[in-house]
């Protein structure tokens, strides 16, 4: 196979050909879009996204970034163990994750625009991927809200569901976005009386109680006093 066939980048000949095609209304963007569709055709597509947000959770030095050679006041108290991926170590408390290391990817280059240690602001950036702050910026949507907008699931089920508080520091303040309430998270928190499930069950119970109290036509006839014979 030639290098040209292996590469998906257009060369000078492609540009000249596309330039001529543009006279017929075909643009470079159309060609690149078609190439991208052909490249990904038949490939696996993710159907679900699970985000385990550990707000206030264990530090990275006790999970995936052990730093065993750092001074005692920096490294954690636990020992690193080998994983299925050569050169990758995790905490000794995560042996099952060590076995699955070839199934996930660690990103060590992610940061935020906030100063380090600002736990009140960082979640807004992490969970939206945009420079959102608690106030003074656009209400950028969380990943689930974006999926609800552009890749919605079945109409009878919510596309974006959160279990418990979204974040221990910001609570659920990050839920609303400029996409509107239709794409806000469906919050399932059984420990709270005001979560989405409780409200739904309460409304359903009220409707049932109302239906039970509403007299039927037959009951009204039976309860009505008999007229003169």
PDB file of C-alpha atoms in Angstrom, residues 65 183 187 205 208:
ATOM      1  CA  UNK A  65      -0.138   9.031  40.698  1.00  0.00           C
ATOM      2  CA  UNK A 183     -31.519  19.212  29.217  1.00  0.00           C
ATOM      3  CA  UNK A 187     -31.237  14.083  39.822  1.00  0.00           C
ATOM      4  CA  UNK A 205     -49.586   9.642  44.429  1.00  0.00           C
ATOM      5  CA  UNK A 208     -54.080   8.591  42.383  1.00  0.00           C
TER       6      UNK A 208
END
